[in-house]
Amino acid sequence: MGSENRQYLERFFPIASFIAAIIGPKCEVVVHDISDPEHSIVFIENGYISGREVGDASTDLVLKILKSEAYHEEQYIANYKASGKFGQSFRSSTYYIKNDQNKLVGLLCLNIDVTHMEVAAEWVQHILQGEPNPYVKPAVAEKSKEEKQTTEYLQGNADDLLQHMITSVIGKLKIPPERLSSQEKIEVVRELNELGVFLLKGGVSQVAASLSISEPTVYRYLQKLK
């Protein structure tokens, strides 16, 4: 990261501390430097919540943001769901940090641990409404709407993050990787590319190993997708 961008990001360090102090110990606040996805975390408050620290990697959402370049049209994304490696549930928000030339240089991310709040809310709902009526079906439309929301997986280790992303994509196919056709493997590579997997240095080698193909084959697939 250039010294100019570093100084720009450092302006947000006290803001991150300020936010964490207001919301409390269940709120993790992170500043990411997007120039180094493998070690993007340059500042973090209450990192014990997710188990991450300075020098840890980006998340799957950060990679997706960088790949899709949605930040050109938005200033932030707010109140989406995230999950942690310890099984927690988070309500998260991300602000796009841009320099004076309106170029994205970093991200300011808030992750509020709502795990216990969800349990408490379910208990309160049970008290207010009693046992759920077995004849009342859940609202499918609401569930569908929820599934379309942005999600994130808070993982600090780049290799573990890669494996999580690859497994999530391959797992949807319900077929062992070695039984996938060439076209199906190309589609897997296409989806992983859209998610930003190949922005990480180990992306090609881990995808190749997971699909039981060679690294040159992965590069060939990527070339076809251009």
XYZ file of N, CA and C in Angstrom:
678
model
N 0.850 -1.195 0.000
C 0.000 0.000 0.000
C 0.879 1.235 0.000
N 0.555 2.232 -0.840
C 1.311 3.464 -0.872
C 1.137 4.248 0.405
N 2.129 5.101 0.702
C 2.080 5.871 1.946
C 0.878 6.811 1.974
N 0.481 7.322 0.782
C -0.671 8.223 0.721
C -1.955 7.495 1.106
N -2.137 6.282 0.566
C -3.330 5.496 0.911
C -3.305 5.078 2.378
N -2.117 4.742 2.870
C -1.990 4.349 4.274
C -2.426 5.492 5.183
N -1.976 6.699 4.878
C -2.365 7.849 5.683
C -3.872 8.083 5.604
N -4.433 7.829 4.421
C -5.876 8.011 4.252
C -6.641 7.015 5.107
N -6.214 5.751 5.096
C -6.886 4.728 5.896
C -6.731 4.989 7.384
N -5.567 5.517 7.773
C -5.322 5.766 9.191
C -6.278 6.809 9.770
N -6.867 7.643 8.917
C -7.864 8.600 9.390
C -9.088 7.886 9.966
N -9.312 6.658 9.507
C -10.496 5.918 9.933
C -10.236 5.062 11.177
N -8.986 4.952 11.618
C -8.687 4.157 12.814
C -9.399 4.715 14.048
N -9.277 6.031 14.337
C -9.991 6.546 15.521
C -11.503 6.498 15.357
N -11.991 6.587 14.119
C -13.434 6.467 13.888
C -13.895 5.055 14.239
N -13.075 4.054 13.864
C -13.394 2.662 14.189
C -13.447 2.465 15.700
N -12.471 3.035 16.405
C -12.448 2.929 17.869
C -13.657 3.641 18.481
N -14.021 4.774 17.912
C -15.161 5.557 18.375
C -16.454 4.748 18.255
N -16.650 4.112 17.099
C -17.856 3.316 16.869
C -17.922 2.137 17.842
N -16.778 1.451 18.012
C -16.739 0.296 18.910
C -17.038 0.713 20.351
N -16.542 1.885 20.744
C -16.776 2.367 22.110
C -18.253 2.685 22.332
N -18.930 3.181 21.292
C -20.344 3.538 21.416
C -21.223 2.289 21.481
N -21.003 1.354 20.537
C -21.877 0.190 20.439
C -21.559 -0.842 21.514
N -20.274 -0.971 21.866
C -19.921 -1.866 22.958
C -19.111 -3.084 22.559
N -18.835 -3.961 23.521
C -17.917 -5.083 23.311
C -18.420 -6.173 22.370
N -19.680 -6.115 21.968
C -20.198 -7.094 21.015
C -20.096 -6.588 19.574
N -19.432 -5.463 19.389
C -19.287 -4.875 18.057
C -17.819 -4.892 17.636
N -17.547 -5.592 16.570
C -16.205 -5.621 15.986
C -16.163 -4.604 14.843
N -15.118 -3.783 14.807
C -14.965 -2.785 13.744
C -13.607 -2.998 13.084
N -13.626 -3.104 11.755
C -12.426 -3.470 11.007
C -12.164 -2.467 9.895
N -10.885 -2.152 9.678
C -10.482 -1.380 8.499
C -9.655 -2.300 7.608
N -10.100 -2.444 6.351
C -9.407 -3.281 5.372
C -8.639 -2.423 4.374
N -7.430 -2.867 4.040
C -6.662 -2.294 2.930
C -6.849 -3.223 1.735
N -7.527 -2.759 0.687
C -7.888 -3.645 -0.417
C -6.716 -3.996 -1.325
N -5.569 -3.328 -1.144
C -4.434 -3.599 -2.024
C -3.740 -4.920 -1.703
N -4.066 -5.514 -0.541
C -3.409 -6.754 -0.121
C -4.451 -7.710 0.461
N -5.221 -8.414 -0.405
C -6.328 -9.258 0.075
C -5.908 -10.339 1.059
N -4.664 -10.853 0.930
C -4.222 -11.906 1.849
C -3.956 -11.389 3.249
N -3.714 -10.081 3.368
C -3.420 -9.477 4.677
C -4.106 -8.116 4.756
N -5.398 -8.091 4.479
C -6.084 -6.806 4.289
C -6.424 -6.071 5.585
N -6.506 -6.784 6.703
C -6.896 -6.122 7.959
C -5.727 -5.300 8.500
N -5.902 -3.974 8.523
C -4.847 -3.082 9.021
C -5.214 -2.474 10.369
N -6.486 -2.621 10.767
C -6.910 -2.131 12.080
C -8.165 -2.892 12.491
N -8.257 -3.229 13.777
C -9.444 -3.954 14.243
C -9.676 -3.671 15.722
N -10.924 -3.431 16.074
C -11.340 -3.294 17.464
C -12.232 -4.479 17.807
N -12.022 -5.049 18.993
C -12.807 -6.198 19.478
C -12.685 -7.402 18.538
N -11.482 -7.621 18.050
C -11.243 -8.734 17.136
C -11.461 -10.099 17.748
N -11.493 -10.160 19.086
C -11.729 -11.443 19.756
C -13.086 -12.032 19.386
N -14.008 -11.178 18.923
C -15.348 -11.652 18.591
C -15.301 -12.653 17.441
N -14.548 -12.333 16.394
C -14.449 -13.234 15.239
C -13.157 -14.048 15.260
N -12.240 -13.694 16.172
C -10.960 -14.395 16.227
C -9.956 -13.867 15.226
N -10.216 -12.677 14.656
C -9.299 -12.118 13.659
C -8.408 -11.051 14.274
N -7.321 -10.724 13.559
C -6.373 -9.730 14.038
C -5.731 -9.017 12.851
N -4.965 -7.978 13.161
C -4.264 -7.236 12.108
C -3.353 -8.186 11.329
N -3.391 -8.091 10.011
C -2.598 -8.962 9.155
C -3.380 -10.124 8.584
N -4.624 -10.324 9.068
C -5.452 -11.415 8.544
C -6.062 -11.026 7.198
N -6.655 -12.025 6.560
C -7.121 -11.875 5.178
C -8.482 -11.201 5.068
N -8.854 -10.930 3.810
C -10.176 -10.407 3.481
C -11.239 -11.463 3.777
N -12.493 -11.094 3.585
C -13.597 -12.044 3.679
C -14.111 -12.351 2.273
N -15.030 -13.298 2.185
C -15.621 -13.611 0.887
C -16.372 -12.415 0.320
N -17.000 -11.623 1.190
C -17.727 -10.455 0.711
C -16.769 -9.382 0.192
N -15.661 -9.171 0.882
C -14.669 -8.191 0.415
C -14.185 -8.549 -0.984
N -13.889 -9.832 -1.204
C -13.436 -10.271 -2.525
C -14.518 -10.050 -3.577
N -15.765 -10.329 -3.204
C -16.876 -10.147 -4.141
C -17.051 -8.669 -4.483
N -16.887 -7.802 -3.497
C -16.982 -6.357 -3.722
C -15.907 -5.907 -4.706
N -14.687 -6.382 -4.507
C -13.581 -5.994 -5.386
C -13.799 -6.489 -6.808
N -14.348 -7.688 -6.938
C -14.561 -8.278 -8.263
C -15.719 -7.613 -8.998
N -16.799 -7.348 -8.303
C -17.996 -6.799 -8.954
C -17.903 -5.295 -9.179
N -17.046 -4.633 -8.389
C -16.867 -3.182 -8.480
C -18.179 -2.422 -8.256
N -19.026 -2.975 -7.395
C -20.303 -2.328 -7.081
C -20.097 -0.994 -6.369
N -18.925 -0.791 -5.800
C -18.636 0.430 -5.056
C -18.657 1.682 -5.937
N -18.634 1.516 -7.263
C -18.716 2.671 -8.149
C -20.077 3.360 -8.038
N -21.100 2.585 -7.716
C -22.464 3.117 -7.677
C -23.002 3.268 -6.264
N -22.291 2.742 -5.269
C -22.774 2.767 -3.887
C -21.718 3.357 -2.967
N -22.144 3.838 -1.830
C -21.225 4.342 -0.812
C -21.042 3.345 0.333
N -22.020 2.448 0.474
C -21.968 1.470 1.562
C -23.025 0.397 1.321
N -22.911 -0.697 2.075
C -23.979 -1.690 2.178
C -24.222 -1.895 3.677
N -25.498 -1.974 4.050
C -25.803 -1.963 5.484
C -26.756 -3.085 5.879
N -26.566 -3.541 7.112
C -27.498 -4.467 7.768
C -27.688 -5.783 7.010
N -26.592 -6.415 6.643
C -26.660 -7.746 6.055
C -26.195 -8.773 7.082
N -26.461 -10.029 6.796
C -26.098 -11.093 7.729
C -24.691 -11.615 7.464
N -23.989 -11.933 8.540
C -22.669 -12.550 8.439
C -22.594 -13.672 9.472
N -21.678 -14.602 9.247
C -21.475 -15.701 10.193
C -20.000 -15.799 10.527
N -19.711 -16.292 11.720
C -18.332 -16.426 12.171
C -17.904 -17.878 12.247
N -16.613 -18.084 12.337
C -16.085 -19.451 12.376
C -16.427 -20.161 13.681
N -16.881 -19.406 14.685
C -17.290 -20.012 15.948
C -18.795 -20.241 15.990
N -19.464 -20.036 14.856
C -20.898 -20.279 14.770
C -21.772 -19.087 15.127
N -21.187 -17.906 15.277
C -21.985 -16.740 15.652
C -22.766 -16.195 14.458
N -23.776 -15.406 14.796
C -24.531 -14.653 13.792
C -24.228 -13.172 13.984
N -24.024 -12.458 12.882
C -23.706 -11.042 12.946
C -24.672 -10.229 12.090
N -24.898 -8.989 12.518
C -25.537 -7.983 11.679
C -24.411 -7.035 11.277
N -24.137 -6.976 9.988
C -22.934 -6.296 9.521
C -23.226 -5.181 8.530
N -22.278 -4.261 8.421
C -22.367 -3.155 7.467
C -20.956 -2.805 6.998
N -20.855 -2.348 5.759
C -19.559 -2.001 5.184
C -19.634 -0.648 4.489
N -18.673 0.225 4.841
C -18.564 1.547 4.209
C -17.348 1.551 3.282
N -17.542 2.054 2.069
C -16.456 2.087 1.085
C -15.585 3.326 1.313
N -14.327 3.100 1.627
C -13.383 4.205 1.846
C -12.739 4.568 0.508
N -12.971 5.786 0.055
C -12.426 6.243 -1.229
C -11.524 7.450 -1.004
N -10.494 7.566 -1.848
C -9.573 8.687 -1.703
C -10.126 9.926 -2.407
N -9.308 10.962 -2.501
C -9.764 12.227 -3.084
C -10.068 12.113 -4.571
N -9.565 11.062 -5.202
C -9.841 10.813 -6.619
C -11.031 9.864 -6.799
N -11.736 9.609 -5.700
C -12.900 8.720 -5.693
C -12.533 7.282 -6.041
N -11.305 6.906 -5.759
C -10.843 5.530 -5.988
C -10.928 4.751 -4.680
N -11.463 3.535 -4.735
C -11.590 2.708 -3.527
C -10.212 2.304 -3.014
N -9.958 2.576 -1.739
C -8.683 2.205 -1.133
C -8.849 1.282 0.072
N -10.065 1.253 0.627
C -10.260 0.406 1.801
C -11.729 0.279 2.158
N -11.974 -0.441 3.253
C -13.338 -0.675 3.720
C -13.378 -0.531 5.235
N -14.447 0.069 5.724
C -14.705 0.144 7.159
C -15.901 -0.754 7.444
N -15.682 -1.811 8.220
C -16.718 -2.836 8.419
C -17.115 -2.951 9.890
N -18.417 -3.010 10.123
C -18.965 -3.222 11.463
C -19.633 -4.582 11.513
N -19.305 -5.359 12.530
C -19.911 -6.673 12.712
C -20.427 -6.779 14.152
N -21.746 -6.722 14.293
C -22.358 -6.776 15.625
C -22.832 -8.205 15.889
N -22.317 -8.810 16.946
C -22.686 -10.175 17.305
C -24.104 -10.184 17.877
N -25.030 -10.764 17.108
C -26.440 -10.790 17.533
C -26.889 -12.205 17.891
N -25.941 -13.111 18.088
C -26.275 -14.504 18.367
C -27.231 -14.631 19.542
N -26.872 -14.013 20.655
C -27.716 -14.119 21.848
C -29.004 -13.312 21.691
N -28.947 -12.249 20.916
C -30.159 -11.459 20.677
C -31.193 -12.278 19.912
N -30.741 -13.077 18.948
C -31.667 -13.916 18.188
C -32.339 -14.939 19.083
N -31.557 -15.525 20.008
C -32.128 -16.497 20.952
C -33.151 -15.815 21.849
N -32.792 -14.613 22.329
C -33.708 -13.873 23.197
C -34.975 -13.476 22.446
N -34.824 -13.045 21.185
C -35.982 -12.641 20.386
C -36.917 -13.822 20.150
N -36.345 -15.002 19.910
C -37.161 -16.201 19.710
C -37.921 -16.553 20.981
N -37.258 -16.383 22.128
C -37.903 -16.684 23.416
C -39.052 -15.709 23.677
N -38.801 -14.416 23.413
C -39.847 -13.405 23.610
C -41.033 -13.676 22.688
N -40.739 -14.039 21.446
C -41.806 -14.337 20.492
C -42.637 -15.527 20.966
N -41.949 -16.507 21.537
C -42.642 -17.685 22.059
C -43.560 -17.299 23.225
N -43.067 -16.436 24.104
C -43.854 -15.992 25.245
C -45.088 -15.219 24.783
N -44.895 -14.364 23.781
C -45.998 -13.516 23.314
C -47.055 -14.294 22.550
N -46.620 -15.283 21.757
C -47.544 -15.967 20.866
C -47.848 -17.401 21.269
N -47.110 -17.933 22.240
C -47.315 -19.322 22.628
C -46.715 -20.274 21.619
N -47.134 -21.535 21.678
C -46.627 -22.541 20.755
C -47.012 -22.182 19.325
N -46.099 -22.384 18.360
C -46.444 -22.092 16.968
C -47.578 -22.994 16.482
N -48.474 -22.434 15.687
C -49.614 -23.166 15.133
C -49.134 -24.084 14.014
N -49.290 -25.413 14.166
C -48.803 -26.345 13.139
C -49.533 -26.212 11.823
N -50.703 -25.535 11.822
C -51.477 -25.398 10.594
C -51.133 -24.126 9.824
N -50.300 -23.288 10.437
C -49.888 -22.050 9.772
C -48.521 -22.268 9.132
N -48.471 -22.174 7.802
C -47.220 -22.377 7.095
C -46.397 -21.095 7.119
N -45.055 -21.224 7.207
C -44.207 -20.025 7.190
C -44.335 -19.300 5.862
N -44.102 -18.008 5.905
C -44.213 -17.192 4.692
C -43.028 -17.455 3.781
N -43.289 -18.152 2.697
C -42.226 -18.507 1.756
C -41.630 -17.263 1.121
N -42.473 -16.284 0.850
C -41.996 -15.067 0.204
C -40.968 -14.356 1.064
N -41.210 -14.319 2.374
C -40.272 -13.666 3.266
C -38.944 -14.397 3.303
N -38.993 -15.710 3.293
C -37.771 -16.489 3.299
C -36.983 -16.249 2.027
N -37.689 -16.206 0.906
C -37.027 -15.971 -0.367
C -36.348 -14.614 -0.373
N -37.035 -13.618 0.189
C -36.470 -12.278 0.262
C -35.206 -12.275 1.110
N -35.218 -13.001 2.202
C -34.070 -13.058 3.106
C -32.882 -13.718 2.427
N -33.148 -14.757 1.626
C -32.065 -15.495 0.988
C -31.317 -14.645 -0.029
N -31.975 -13.598 -0.550
C -31.352 -12.756 -1.551
C -30.443 -11.702 -0.939
N -30.462 -11.585 0.366
C -29.664 -10.565 1.015
C -28.176 -10.902 0.940
N -27.371 -9.843 1.068
C -25.919 -10.011 1.117
C -25.536 -10.774 2.375
N -24.574 -11.680 2.248
C -24.066 -12.422 3.402
C -22.537 -12.366 3.386
N -21.951 -12.736 4.521
C -20.490 -12.692 4.635
C -20.037 -13.753 5.622
N -18.840 -14.290 5.383
C -18.241 -15.252 6.286
C -16.967 -14.637 6.852
N -16.914 -14.449 8.172
C -15.790 -13.779 8.812
C -14.708 -14.781 9.162
N -13.720 -14.882 8.281
C -12.626 -15.826 8.448
C -11.318 -15.095 8.166
N -10.368 -15.195 9.091
C -9.128 -14.441 8.946
C -8.027 -15.134 8.180
N -8.097 -16.473 8.067
C -7.048 -17.222 7.383
C -7.380 -17.354 5.906
N -6.462 -16.938 5.032
C -6.730 -16.920 3.590
C -7.006 -18.317 3.046
N -6.249 -19.312 3.487
C -6.454 -20.678 2.995
C -7.819 -21.216 3.420
N -8.200 -20.960 4.666
C -9.510 -21.418 5.146
C -10.640 -20.694 4.423
N -10.436 -19.398 4.155
C -11.441 -18.638 3.420
C -11.630 -19.211 2.019
N -10.523 -19.499 1.345
C -10.593 -20.091 0.008
C -11.356 -21.404 0.031
N -11.018 -22.266 0.980
C -11.672 -23.568 1.038
C -13.158 -23.430 1.330
N -13.511 -22.480 2.183
C -14.923 -22.237 2.482
C -15.676 -21.818 1.220
N -15.104 -20.915 0.444
C -15.759 -20.427 -0.766
C -15.878 -21.525 -1.818
N -14.809 -22.287 -1.988
C -14.820 -23.367 -2.979
C -15.828 -24.440 -2.599
N -15.816 -24.836 -1.321
C -16.740 -25.868 -0.844
C -18.188 -25.413 -0.978
N -18.454 -24.127 -0.720
C -19.811 -23.607 -0.821
C -20.342 -23.715 -2.243
N -19.489 -23.440 -3.224
C -19.915 -23.496 -4.626
C -20.057 -24.937 -5.103
N -19.046 -25.757 -4.837
C -19.085 -27.150 -5.291
C -20.192 -27.920 -4.572
N -20.410 -27.597 -3.293
C -21.414 -28.312 -2.500
C -22.824 -28.170 -3.037
N -23.100 -27.091 -3.758
C -24.446 -26.883 -4.309
C -24.764 -27.868 -5.428
N -23.744 -28.483 -6.019
C -23.955 -29.372 -7.163
C -24.369 -30.779 -6.741
N -24.102 -31.156 -5.502
C -24.477 -32.476 -4.973
C -23.810 -33.619 -5.750
N -22.686 -33.315 -6.409
C -21.955 -34.330 -7.170
C -20.483 -34.264 -6.765
N -19.824 -35.409 -6.539
C -18.393 -35.389 -6.233
C -17.619 -34.686 -7.347
N -16.636 -33.863 -7.016
C -15.899 -33.098 -8.029
C -15.338 -33.951 -9.167
N -14.879 -35.158 -8.828
C -14.264 -36.008 -9.863
C -15.283 -36.501 -10.881
N -16.572 -36.389 -10.576
C -17.609 -36.832 -11.499
C -18.213 -35.679 -12.311
N -17.740 -34.480 -12.086
C -18.244 -33.333 -12.838
C -17.729 -33.363 -14.278
N -18.564 -32.946 -15.199
C -18.139 -32.838 -16.599
C -17.257 -31.602 -16.758
N -16.583 -31.500 -17.894
C -15.736 -30.341 -18.155
C -16.551 -29.057 -18.120
N -17.756 -29.094 -18.689
C -18.597 -27.905 -18.702
C -19.028 -27.513 -17.293
N -19.324 -28.504 -16.462
C -19.699 -28.208 -15.081
C -18.534 -27.596 -14.316
N -17.332 -28.083 -14.593
C -16.147 -27.524 -13.931
C -15.887 -26.093 -14.399
N -16.146 -25.839 -15.666
C -16.008 -24.471 -16.178
C -16.991 -23.552 -15.469
N -18.211 -24.035 -15.240
C -19.221 -23.231 -14.548
C -18.813 -22.961 -13.106
N -18.184 -23.953 -12.457
C -17.689 -23.757 -11.097
C -16.615 -22.675 -11.094
N -15.690 -22.755 -12.051
C -14.624 -21.759 -12.152
C -15.215 -20.376 -12.429
N -16.244 -20.319 -13.277
C -16.887 -19.042 -13.575
C -17.483 -18.421 -12.310
N -18.208 -19.223 -11.529
C -18.830 -18.693 -10.310
C -17.785 -18.268 -9.294
N -16.739 -19.071 -9.150
C -15.672 -18.731 -8.206
C -14.946 -17.457 -8.652
N -14.791 -17.296 -9.944
C -14.152 -16.087 -10.469
C -14.993 -14.863 -10.159
N -16.313 -14.985 -10.307
C -17.215 -13.872 -10.000
C -17.188 -13.527 -8.515
N -16.906 -14.513 -7.683
C -16.830 -14.290 -6.236
C -15.492 -13.688 -5.814
N -14.525 -13.646 -6.747
C -13.230 -13.055 -6.436
C -12.206 -14.013 -5.875
N -12.445 -15.317 -5.993
C -11.517 -16.317 -5.445
C -10.109 -16.154 -6.011
N -10.018 -15.799 -7.294
C -8.708 -15.747 -7.935
C -7.959 -14.447 -7.672
N -8.543 -13.590 -6.828
C -7.811 -12.416 -6.371
C -6.796 -12.797 -5.294
N -6.988 -13.969 -4.688
C -6.054 -14.474 -3.685
C -4.994 -15.334 -4.363
N -3.773 -15.254 -3.886
C -2.650 -15.924 -4.547
C -2.823 -17.432 -4.634
N -3.424 -18.041 -3.633
C -3.573 -19.496 -3.657
C -4.828 -19.974 -4.333
N -5.577 -19.060 -4.951
C -6.868 -19.418 -5.524
C -6.791 -20.481 -6.599
N -5.893 -20.315 -7.559
C -5.797 -21.254 -8.681
C -5.425 -22.652 -8.201
N -4.426 -22.749 -7.324
C -3.969 -24.064 -6.870
C -5.039 -24.781 -6.050
N -5.773 -24.057 -5.180
C -6.809 -24.702 -4.367
C -8.003 -25.125 -5.218
N -8.363 -24.309 -6.199
C -9.472 -24.681 -7.081
C -9.081 -25.908 -7.904
N -7.853 -25.931 -8.412
C -7.386 -27.071 -9.203
C -7.436 -28.354 -8.377
N -6.967 -28.279 -7.139
C -6.964 -29.464 -6.275
C -8.387 -29.915 -5.952
N -9.272 -28.963 -5.712
C -10.654 -29.296 -5.350
C -11.429 -29.901 -6.509
N -11.097 -29.516 -7.757
C -11.796 -30.025 -8.936
C -11.066 -31.189 -9.601
N -9.943 -31.593 -8.991
C -9.135 -32.700 -9.539
C -8.690 -32.403 -10.973
N -8.244 -31.177 -11.191
C -7.688 -30.792 -12.487
C -6.360 -30.079 -12.246
N -5.629 -29.808 -13.325
C -4.339 -29.148 -13.191
C -4.511 -27.629 -13.146
N -3.489 -26.939 -12.661
C -3.529 -25.484 -12.631
C -3.611 -24.894 -14.040
N -2.845 -25.427 -15.021
C -2.994 -24.915 -16.391
C -4.429 -25.035 -16.910
N -5.145 -26.089 -16.483
C -6.538 -26.253 -16.913
C -7.411 -25.144 -16.338
N -7.160 -24.760 -15.091
C -7.907 -23.661 -14.484
C -7.669 -22.374 -15.272
N -6.389 -22.116 -15.608
C -6.078 -20.914 -16.392
C -6.752 -20.962 -17.762
N -6.825 -22.151 -18.352
C -7.467 -22.302 -19.661
C -8.964 -22.013 -19.559
N -9.579 -22.507 -18.477
C -10.995 -22.231 -18.254
C -11.239 -20.722 -18.096
N -10.360 -20.066 -17.335
C -10.502 -18.624 -17.112
C -10.355 -17.863 -18.432
N -9.475 -18.355 -19.283
C -9.278 -17.713 -20.584
C -10.553 -17.837 -21.424
N -11.204 -18.987 -21.351
C -12.438 -19.198 -22.104
C -13.561 -18.279 -21.626
N -13.507 -17.915 -20.346
C -14.583 -17.124 -19.756
C -14.441 -15.627 -20.032
N -13.327 -15.225 -20.593
C -13.108 -13.790 -20.867
C -13.948 -13.339 -22.041
